[in-house]
Each structure stands twice: as structure tokens, then as C-alpha cells.
Amino acid sequence: AGMVTLDPGFGNTASCKSEITYIDGAAGILRYRGYPIQDLAQGSSFLEVCYLLIKGRLPEAAELKEFADELRSNAELPEGMADMLDAFPRNAHPMTLLASAVNTLSAFYADSVNPQDPAQVDLATTRLLAKLPTIAARIYRNSIGEAPIAPDPSLDYVENFLNMTFGSAKPEGEVGELFAKAMDLLLILHADHEQNCSTATVRVVGSSQADLYGSVSAGINALFGPLHGGANQAVLEMLEQIREMGGDLDAFLAQVKDRESKTRLMGFGHRVYKNFDPRSREIKGLARQILDRQERPDELFELALKLEDKALADSYFTERKLYPNVDFFTGVIYRAMGFPTSMFTVLFAIGRLPGWIAHWREQLADPATRISRPRQLYIGPGERSYPGRA
Ligand code: CMC
């Protein structure tokens, strides 16, 4: 064996070749299958982007319809899963329940767990995409003690999810349309991000030839952490905490800069983006569009804007190249749409699902794939003599 190099967090190690997503962190470029994220955000629906990520090209109209119909007809939960979801503690975190439910899809659908059978892989792909919103909505309804709402095959993917979540509490007309459009756009912006922590997890688990459901479940757990997808929840909690402290942004930033405090400015910083996060720009625009419609200015959004300005003018952040990331402004939008904080990361998971699936499938098809098995530098004791016991 050759030299083993130490690379904490794999900041400098490519573990695979990939054709799916291109990021240029210095230039703030993000492309799915070659298409700039801004163009996809403008011109495509989330389902089109799912198709693009997984199949490698944009669908023709008929192909998109067939894809959408297939998801519609698979949106119901398997028998038994509803009872299982209903049995979980009411106050459990939705991300824990989501990961558990997705893991058990391999128990409910043992006919689609063989990675070596392409038809089974396609079936697992369809079922995951079709059922994740249904699972998420039921978890939410349970958490607020409301009856579940069955999927409605006459609605499109995002509308259906919003309907299963909010039912008749969902705004109608222009606002309803705006929310559906915003949700669709947010899902597109979250759909893939090459080897982020959760996607890398899905690949690591998949590299042992574990099934797709189990691999995605592992990805959901990786996403849950506050340094990854859990940051969208953490940002909102941070803003609420600042508000409670009287809105003193300087005091809060002083605390962040005090290395002893271990407080981070949530929603800031990125392993790859060192100039700006193109997703964050799109999302900030969307937040403006949604929150400017409200009668009163949104206090937390105002606070977030001021916090962003202050951080961007502060040498602590500029020296370390810390800029707002995808999670900085999403929370205020989700909140305006009526989602509780605990559901924010679930929305991220629904968005990231096609990316996880695309990477898992790409890895499976890649002849260069080997089981993921990093090395280490051992720094423990050398051989010690075992204590004799009297
Ligand atoms: N607030 C304060 N200081 C920070 C922050 C932050 N948010 N992020 C990084 N730093 C400092 C860090 O302390 C270090 O300083 P020093 O060199 O003096 O020790 C320097 O910046 C480099 O940070 P790092 O931890 O080596 O960076 P990383 O690439 O390992 O971590 C990160 C990237 C996103 C985990 C980190 O920036 C972070 O914790 N951000 C807050 C959580 C967050 O918003 N996560 C969402 C990421 S975007 C999409 C997603 O995955 O959801």
C-alpha cells in the first residue's frame, strides 16, 4: 500500500467521477447536467429537474407526462406504513420519522431492493419520488393532531404536497399559486449539490450494495445535522433568539466571533462556495417577492437582511470567505408559507431526493466503483503488555 494522506472531512479528495452536477466555488456557478441553475429555476418544474438529474437529459413533453403520471399513481402509502407513522410519538422530530419511514420502504417493498436488477432499481426510484411527499405530509398532520389528507391524483406534484400538508388551510388564488411556484423553485434549488455530506453518505452506503431505500434513509439522517440541512431550522431559531435578546445584532456577532463561544452564524459559510452561493441569491429574491406581499414587514426577514449586511461588512467573515448559503433565507419563506420550523429540513429532503437517487444510480453503473472504505492514520498506543489478572 502507498502513502496514506490525511484529509479531514475529505476537503481535498475526489472519491468518484460524476456527470451530474458542476460547481465552481470561486465563480459561484452551479449547473445540473450542464444547465445553469438560474435557467432551470426560470424555465423548468421540479419534476423536469428530477427527470434531468436521474436520466441525464430534459424530458420531452410526453415523457414528462408519463413520468408525472407514474408518480401520481404511486403516491399512496403502503398498507401498514400509515399505522406505523401514527404510532410514533407526536412530538418526535419529523426528520427522525422521515428517515425511519423511508428505511422501512425496503420492508414494505421487498420486491425492489436488489441493486443488480435494473427494473427493481427503477421501481424503487419511482416509489421514493412518489411517496416521500405523502410521508412528509402525514408526519406533519400527525404532529399537529389533524387527520391525514390522501394524495389527489388530479393535482401536480407540488400542489399535491401542499394540499396533503395544509388541506383547506392552504391559501387559494394568487397567493396559493405564488406559494406553489415558490415551493417548486425551492425544490429545484435544493435538488442536487454534488458530493455534499448527505449525498456522499448515500454513495458510501450504496457502495456496499445496500438497497436504494436504505441508502436514502442514511442520507436523510446525514441531512438532519445542523451543519448540513438542519441549518435551515437553525437559522430561524437563531433569528428568533436574536429577536428575544432585543435584536442586538452586534452583540450576537460578537458572540459568533468569540472563538470560545462555539456559536456559528448559521446559514453562512460553505465548503465549496467562497464568493457567493448562487442558490442564496435566487432565494433572497424569492423571499422579497413573498414577504413584500404581507401587510406588515416580516420582523425576522428584516432581521436576517440586517444580519447579512453586517456580516458581509465584517472582516471576520470576509477574511474567511463566509457568505450566506442556501439555508440563510429559506426559513423565513417556509415560515411565511405556514410550515413549522421542525418541517424545514424535511422540505430540503424532498428537494434533495432526486440528487441522492441520481448519484446512487450513477455509482451503481460506474465500473470504477469500489466499496467506500477510507483509511486512517493511527495515533493510539503501540503494543502494550496485557495486565496479568490475579
Ligand atoms: N460562523 C462563524 N464562523 C464560521 C462559520 C460560521 N457559519 N463557518 C465557518 N466559520 C469559520 C470557522 O470557524 C473557521 O475559522 P478558523 O479558520 O478561524 O478556525 C473557518 O471559518 C473555516 O471554517 P470550516 O469549519 O473549516 O469550514 P468547513 O468547510 O469545514 O464548514 C460549513 C462548512 C458549512 C459546515 C460551515 O461554514 C458552517 O458550519 N456553517 C454554518 C452551518 C450552515 O449554514 N450549514 C449549511 C451549509 S450549506 C447547505 C447545506 O448543507 O445545508
PDB file of N, CA, C and O and ligand atoms in Angstrom, residues 196 223 226-231 235 256 259 263-271 274 277 279 316-317 320 322 325-327 348, ligand 1:
ATOM      1  N   ASN A 196     -22.030  16.673  -1.370  1.00  0.00           N
ATOM      2  CA  ASN A 196     -22.332  17.171  -0.027  1.00  0.00           C
ATOM      3  C   ASN A 196     -22.452  15.997   0.942  1.00  0.00           C
ATOM      4  O   ASN A 196     -22.502  14.834   0.534  1.00  0.00           O
ATOM      5  N   LEU A 223     -28.523  14.563   6.456  1.00  0.00           N
ATOM      6  CA  LEU A 223     -29.051  15.903   6.168  1.00  0.00           C
ATOM      7  C   LEU A 223     -29.572  16.587   7.427  1.00  0.00           C
ATOM      8  O   LEU A 223     -29.588  17.814   7.532  1.00  0.00           O
ATOM      9  N   PRO A 226     -27.292  19.970  12.021  1.00  0.00           N
ATOM     10  CA  PRO A 226     -27.359  21.430  11.878  1.00  0.00           C
ATOM     11  C   PRO A 226     -26.266  22.029  10.990  1.00  0.00           C
ATOM     12  O   PRO A 226     -26.436  23.140  10.508  1.00  0.00           O
ATOM     13  N   LEU A 227     -25.182  21.317  10.762  1.00  0.00           N
ATOM     14  CA  LEU A 227     -24.170  21.876   9.856  1.00  0.00           C
ATOM     15  C   LEU A 227     -24.542  21.652   8.401  1.00  0.00           C
ATOM     16  O   LEU A 227     -23.963  22.243   7.495  1.00  0.00           O
ATOM     17  N   HIS A 228     -25.503  20.771   8.167  1.00  0.00           N
ATOM     18  CA  HIS A 228     -25.942  20.468   6.791  1.00  0.00           C
ATOM     19  C   HIS A 228     -27.378  20.985   6.650  1.00  0.00           C
ATOM     20  O   HIS A 228     -27.641  22.147   6.921  1.00  0.00           O
ATOM     21  N   GLY A 229     -28.321  20.156   6.274  1.00  0.00           N
ATOM     22  CA  GLY A 229     -29.686  20.622   6.009  1.00  0.00           C
ATOM     23  C   GLY A 229     -30.393  21.184   7.225  1.00  0.00           C
ATOM     24  O   GLY A 229     -31.272  22.037   7.110  1.00  0.00           O
ATOM     25  N   GLY A 230     -29.995  20.685   8.405  1.00  0.00           N
ATOM     26  CA  GLY A 230     -30.594  21.195   9.632  1.00  0.00           C
ATOM     27  C   GLY A 230     -30.320  22.671   9.855  1.00  0.00           C
ATOM     28  O   GLY A 230     -30.916  23.299  10.739  1.00  0.00           O
ATOM     29  N   ALA A 231     -29.430  23.245   9.023  1.00  0.00           N
ATOM     30  CA  ALA A 231     -29.116  24.666   9.178  1.00  0.00           C
ATOM     31  C   ALA A 231     -30.331  25.553   8.896  1.00  0.00           C
ATOM     32  O   ALA A 231     -30.449  26.630   9.471  1.00  0.00           O
ATOM     33  N   VAL A 235     -31.173  28.408  11.449  1.00  0.00           N
ATOM     34  CA  VAL A 235     -31.174  29.833  11.115  1.00  0.00           C
ATOM     35  C   VAL A 235     -32.394  30.509  11.738  1.00  0.00           C
ATOM     36  O   VAL A 235     -32.286  31.565  12.372  1.00  0.00           O
ATOM     37  N   VAL A 256     -20.462  35.279  18.040  1.00  0.00           N
ATOM     38  CA  VAL A 256     -20.002  34.366  16.972  1.00  0.00           C
ATOM     39  C   VAL A 256     -18.485  34.468  16.816  1.00  0.00           C
ATOM     40  O   VAL A 256     -17.793  33.460  16.646  1.00  0.00           O
ATOM     41  N   ARG A 259     -14.167  32.962  19.762  1.00  0.00           N
ATOM     42  CA  ARG A 259     -13.918  31.555  19.452  1.00  0.00           C
ATOM     43  C   ARG A 259     -14.277  30.621  20.608  1.00  0.00           C
ATOM     44  O   ARG A 259     -14.499  29.437  20.394  1.00  0.00           O
ATOM     45  N   THR A 263     -20.377  29.526  18.992  1.00  0.00           N
ATOM     46  CA  THR A 263     -21.579  29.916  18.252  1.00  0.00           C
ATOM     47  C   THR A 263     -21.192  30.185  16.809  1.00  0.00           C
ATOM     48  O   THR A 263     -20.210  30.876  16.554  1.00  0.00           O
ATOM     49  N   ARG A 264     -21.957  29.639  15.881  1.00  0.00           N
ATOM     50  CA  ARG A 264     -21.724  29.934  14.476  1.00  0.00           C
ATOM     51  C   ARG A 264     -22.854  30.781  13.933  1.00  0.00           C
ATOM     52  O   ARG A 264     -23.977  30.726  14.435  1.00  0.00           O
ATOM     53  N   LEU A 265     -22.546  31.566  12.933  1.00  0.00           N
ATOM     54  CA  LEU A 265     -23.599  32.282  12.226  1.00  0.00           C
ATOM     55  C   LEU A 265     -24.232  31.274  11.277  1.00  0.00           C
ATOM     56  O   LEU A 265     -23.649  30.934  10.238  1.00  0.00           O
ATOM     57  N   MET A 266     -25.369  30.749  11.659  1.00  0.00           N
ATOM     58  CA  MET A 266     -25.999  29.695  10.866  1.00  0.00           C
ATOM     59  C   MET A 266     -26.485  30.270   9.536  1.00  0.00           C
ATOM     60  O   MET A 266     -26.938  31.402   9.468  1.00  0.00           O
ATOM     61  N   GLY A 267     -26.355  29.451   8.477  1.00  0.00           N
ATOM     62  CA  GLY A 267     -26.725  29.939   7.150  1.00  0.00           C
ATOM     63  C   GLY A 267     -25.610  30.698   6.471  1.00  0.00           C
ATOM     64  O   GLY A 267     -25.807  31.262   5.395  1.00  0.00           O
ATOM     65  N   PHE A 268     -24.444  30.700   7.092  1.00  0.00           N
ATOM     66  CA  PHE A 268     -23.268  31.339   6.492  1.00  0.00           C
ATOM     67  C   PHE A 268     -22.156  30.312   6.326  1.00  0.00           C
ATOM     68  O   PHE A 268     -21.991  29.424   7.154  1.00  0.00           O
ATOM     69  N   GLY A 269     -21.390  30.471   5.259  1.00  0.00           N
ATOM     70  CA  GLY A 269     -20.222  29.622   5.046  1.00  0.00           C
ATOM     71  C   GLY A 269     -20.557  28.413   4.193  1.00  0.00           C
ATOM     72  O   GLY A 269     -21.698  27.945   4.152  1.00  0.00           O
ATOM     73  N   HIS A 270     -19.574  27.951   3.456  1.00  0.00           N
ATOM     74  CA  HIS A 270     -19.745  26.773   2.622  1.00  0.00           C
ATOM     75  C   HIS A 270     -18.387  26.178   2.296  1.00  0.00           C
ATOM     76  O   HIS A 270     -17.421  26.915   2.113  1.00  0.00           O
ATOM     77  N   ARG A 271     -18.329  24.852   2.251  1.00  0.00           N
ATOM     78  CA  ARG A 271     -17.072  24.190   1.913  1.00  0.00           C
ATOM     79  C   ARG A 271     -16.574  24.575   0.522  1.00  0.00           C
ATOM     80  O   ARG A 271     -15.382  24.738   0.286  1.00  0.00           O
ATOM     81  N   LYS A 274     -16.847  30.140  -2.148  1.00  0.00           N
ATOM     82  CA  LYS A 274     -16.017  31.068  -1.396  1.00  0.00           C
ATOM     83  C   LYS A 274     -16.224  32.510  -1.852  1.00  0.00           C
ATOM     84  O   LYS A 274     -15.406  33.376  -1.595  1.00  0.00           O
ATOM     85  N   ASP A 277     -23.087  32.060  -2.913  1.00  0.00           N
ATOM     86  CA  ASP A 277     -23.831  30.840  -3.217  1.00  0.00           C
ATOM     87  C   ASP A 277     -24.958  31.248  -4.156  1.00  0.00           C
ATOM     88  O   ASP A 277     -25.839  32.014  -3.774  1.00  0.00           O
ATOM     89  N   ARG A 279     -27.506  29.878  -5.180  1.00  0.00           N
ATOM     90  CA  ARG A 279     -28.839  29.500  -4.704  1.00  0.00           C
ATOM     91  C   ARG A 279     -29.356  30.552  -3.737  1.00  0.00           C
ATOM     92  O   ARG A 279     -30.538  30.884  -3.713  1.00  0.00           O
ATOM     93  N   TYR A 316     -14.138  39.563   9.993  1.00  0.00           N
ATOM     94  CA  TYR A 316     -14.121  38.144  10.417  1.00  0.00           C
ATOM     95  C   TYR A 316     -14.678  37.266   9.295  1.00  0.00           C
ATOM     96  O   TYR A 316     -14.111  36.234   8.946  1.00  0.00           O
ATOM     97  N   PHE A 317     -15.802  37.698   8.712  1.00  0.00           N
ATOM     98  CA  PHE A 317     -16.473  36.881   7.697  1.00  0.00           C
ATOM     99  C   PHE A 317     -15.799  37.017   6.332  1.00  0.00           C
ATOM    100  O   PHE A 317     -15.645  36.031   5.623  1.00  0.00           O
ATOM    101  N   ARG A 320     -12.550  35.042   6.074  1.00  0.00           N
ATOM    102  CA  ARG A 320     -12.757  33.590   5.991  1.00  0.00           C
ATOM    103  C   ARG A 320     -13.628  33.192   4.804  1.00  0.00           C
ATOM    104  O   ARG A 320     -13.982  32.034   4.650  1.00  0.00           O
ATOM    105  N   LEU A 322     -16.803  33.839   4.174  1.00  0.00           N
ATOM    106  CA  LEU A 322     -18.092  33.299   4.628  1.00  0.00           C
ATOM    107  C   LEU A 322     -19.223  34.166   4.083  1.00  0.00           C
ATOM    108  O   LEU A 322     -19.266  35.365   4.349  1.00  0.00           O
ATOM    109  N   ASN A 325     -25.416  31.094   2.638  1.00  0.00           N
ATOM    110  CA  ASN A 325     -25.612  29.897   1.819  1.00  0.00           C
ATOM    111  C   ASN A 325     -27.107  29.647   1.598  1.00  0.00           C
ATOM    112  O   ASN A 325     -27.945  30.462   1.983  1.00  0.00           O
ATOM    113  N   VAL A 326     -27.408  28.517   0.986  1.00  0.00           N
ATOM    114  CA  VAL A 326     -28.791  28.203   0.585  1.00  0.00           C
ATOM    115  C   VAL A 326     -29.769  28.274   1.759  1.00  0.00           C
ATOM    116  O   VAL A 326     -30.952  28.558   1.591  1.00  0.00           O
ATOM    117  N   ASP A 327     -29.267  28.018   2.963  1.00  0.00           N
ATOM    118  CA  ASP A 327     -30.166  27.921   4.112  1.00  0.00           C
ATOM    119  C   ASP A 327     -30.488  29.257   4.771  1.00  0.00           C
ATOM    120  O   ASP A 327     -31.341  29.312   5.652  1.00  0.00           O
ATOM    121  N   PHE A 348     -36.182  20.301   2.596  1.00  0.00           N
ATOM    122  CA  PHE A 348     -34.863  20.140   1.971  1.00  0.00           C
ATOM    123  C   PHE A 348     -34.734  18.703   1.461  1.00  0.00           C
ATOM    124  O   PHE A 348     -34.286  18.457   0.324  1.00  0.00           O
TER     125      PHE A 348
HETATM  126  N1  CMC B   1     -19.919  31.206  11.554  1.00  0.00           N
HETATM  127  C1  CMC B   1     -18.743  31.552  12.115  1.00  0.00           C
HETATM  128  N2  CMC B   1     -17.564  31.080  11.718  1.00  0.00           N
HETATM  129  C2  CMC B   1     -17.543  30.198  10.730  1.00  0.00           C
HETATM  130  C3  CMC B   1     -18.738  29.763  10.088  1.00  0.00           C
HETATM  131  C4  CMC B   1     -19.954  30.298  10.541  1.00  0.00           C
HETATM  132  N3  CMC B   1     -21.103  29.933   9.975  1.00  0.00           N
HETATM  133  N4  CMC B   1     -18.430  28.860   9.126  1.00  0.00           N
HETATM  134  C5  CMC B   1     -17.108  28.738   9.142  1.00  0.00           C
HETATM  135  N5  CMC B   1     -16.548  29.539  10.105  1.00  0.00           N
HETATM  136  C6  CMC B   1     -15.127  29.740  10.391  1.00  0.00           C
HETATM  137  C7  CMC B   1     -14.528  28.544  11.085  1.00  0.00           C
HETATM  138  O1  CMC B   1     -14.621  28.712  12.480  1.00  0.00           O
HETATM  139  C8  CMC B   1     -13.123  28.574  10.582  1.00  0.00           C
HETATM  140  O2  CMC B   1     -12.438  29.617  11.221  1.00  0.00           O
HETATM  141  P1  CMC B   1     -10.881  29.456  11.651  1.00  0.00           P
HETATM  142  O3  CMC B   1     -10.158  29.223  10.364  1.00  0.00           O
HETATM  143  O4  CMC B   1     -10.546  30.717  12.332  1.00  0.00           O
HETATM  144  O5  CMC B   1     -10.852  28.249  12.543  1.00  0.00           O
HETATM  145  C9  CMC B   1     -13.271  28.996   9.127  1.00  0.00           C
HETATM  146  O6  CMC B   1     -14.464  29.784   9.113  1.00  0.00           O
HETATM  147  C10 CMC B   1     -13.404  27.842   8.155  1.00  0.00           C
HETATM  148  O7  CMC B   1     -14.480  27.018   8.550  1.00  0.00           O
HETATM  149  P2  CMC B   1     -14.546  25.461   8.460  1.00  0.00           P
HETATM  150  O8  CMC B   1     -15.354  24.942   9.606  1.00  0.00           O
HETATM  151  O9  CMC B   1     -13.188  24.866   8.252  1.00  0.00           O
HETATM  152  O10 CMC B   1     -15.359  25.279   7.120  1.00  0.00           O
HETATM  153  P3  CMC B   1     -15.978  23.917   6.582  1.00  0.00           P
HETATM  154  O11 CMC B   1     -15.833  23.937   5.122  1.00  0.00           O
HETATM  155  O12 CMC B   1     -15.448  22.756   7.324  1.00  0.00           O
HETATM  156  O13 CMC B   1     -17.529  24.056   7.006  1.00  0.00           O
HETATM  157  C11 CMC B   1     -19.787  24.702   6.984  1.00  0.00           C
HETATM  158  C12 CMC B   1     -18.520  24.482   6.144  1.00  0.00           C
HETATM  159  C13 CMC B   1     -20.945  24.992   6.035  1.00  0.00           C
HETATM  160  C14 CMC B   1     -20.110  23.417   7.764  1.00  0.00           C
HETATM  161  C15 CMC B   1     -19.567  25.887   7.949  1.00  0.00           C
HETATM  162  O14 CMC B   1     -19.357  27.067   7.224  1.00  0.00           O
HETATM  163  C16 CMC B   1     -20.724  26.067   8.927  1.00  0.00           C
HETATM  164  O15 CMC B   1     -20.746  25.431   9.988  1.00  0.00           O
HETATM  165  N6  CMC B   1     -21.740  26.947   8.613  1.00  0.00           N
HETATM  166  C17 CMC B   1     -22.899  27.099   9.465  1.00  0.00           C
HETATM  167  C18 CMC B   1     -23.889  25.973   9.196  1.00  0.00           C
HETATM  168  C19 CMC B   1     -24.560  26.106   7.861  1.00  0.00           C
HETATM  169  O16 CMC B   1     -25.052  27.148   7.484  1.00  0.00           O
HETATM  170  N7  CMC B   1     -24.623  24.970   7.114  1.00  0.00           N
HETATM  171  C20 CMC B   1     -25.292  24.906   5.815  1.00  0.00           C
HETATM  172  C21 CMC B   1     -24.313  24.662   4.717  1.00  0.00           C
HETATM  173  S1  CMC B   1     -24.971  24.987   3.090  1.00  0.00           S
HETATM  174  C22 CMC B   1     -26.063  23.748   2.571  1.00  0.00           C
HETATM  175  C23 CMC B   1     -26.325  22.637   3.456  1.00  0.00           C
HETATM  176  O17 CMC B   1     -25.504  21.716   3.543  1.00  0.00           O
HETATM  177  O18 CMC B   1     -27.377  22.664   4.090  1.00  0.00           O
END
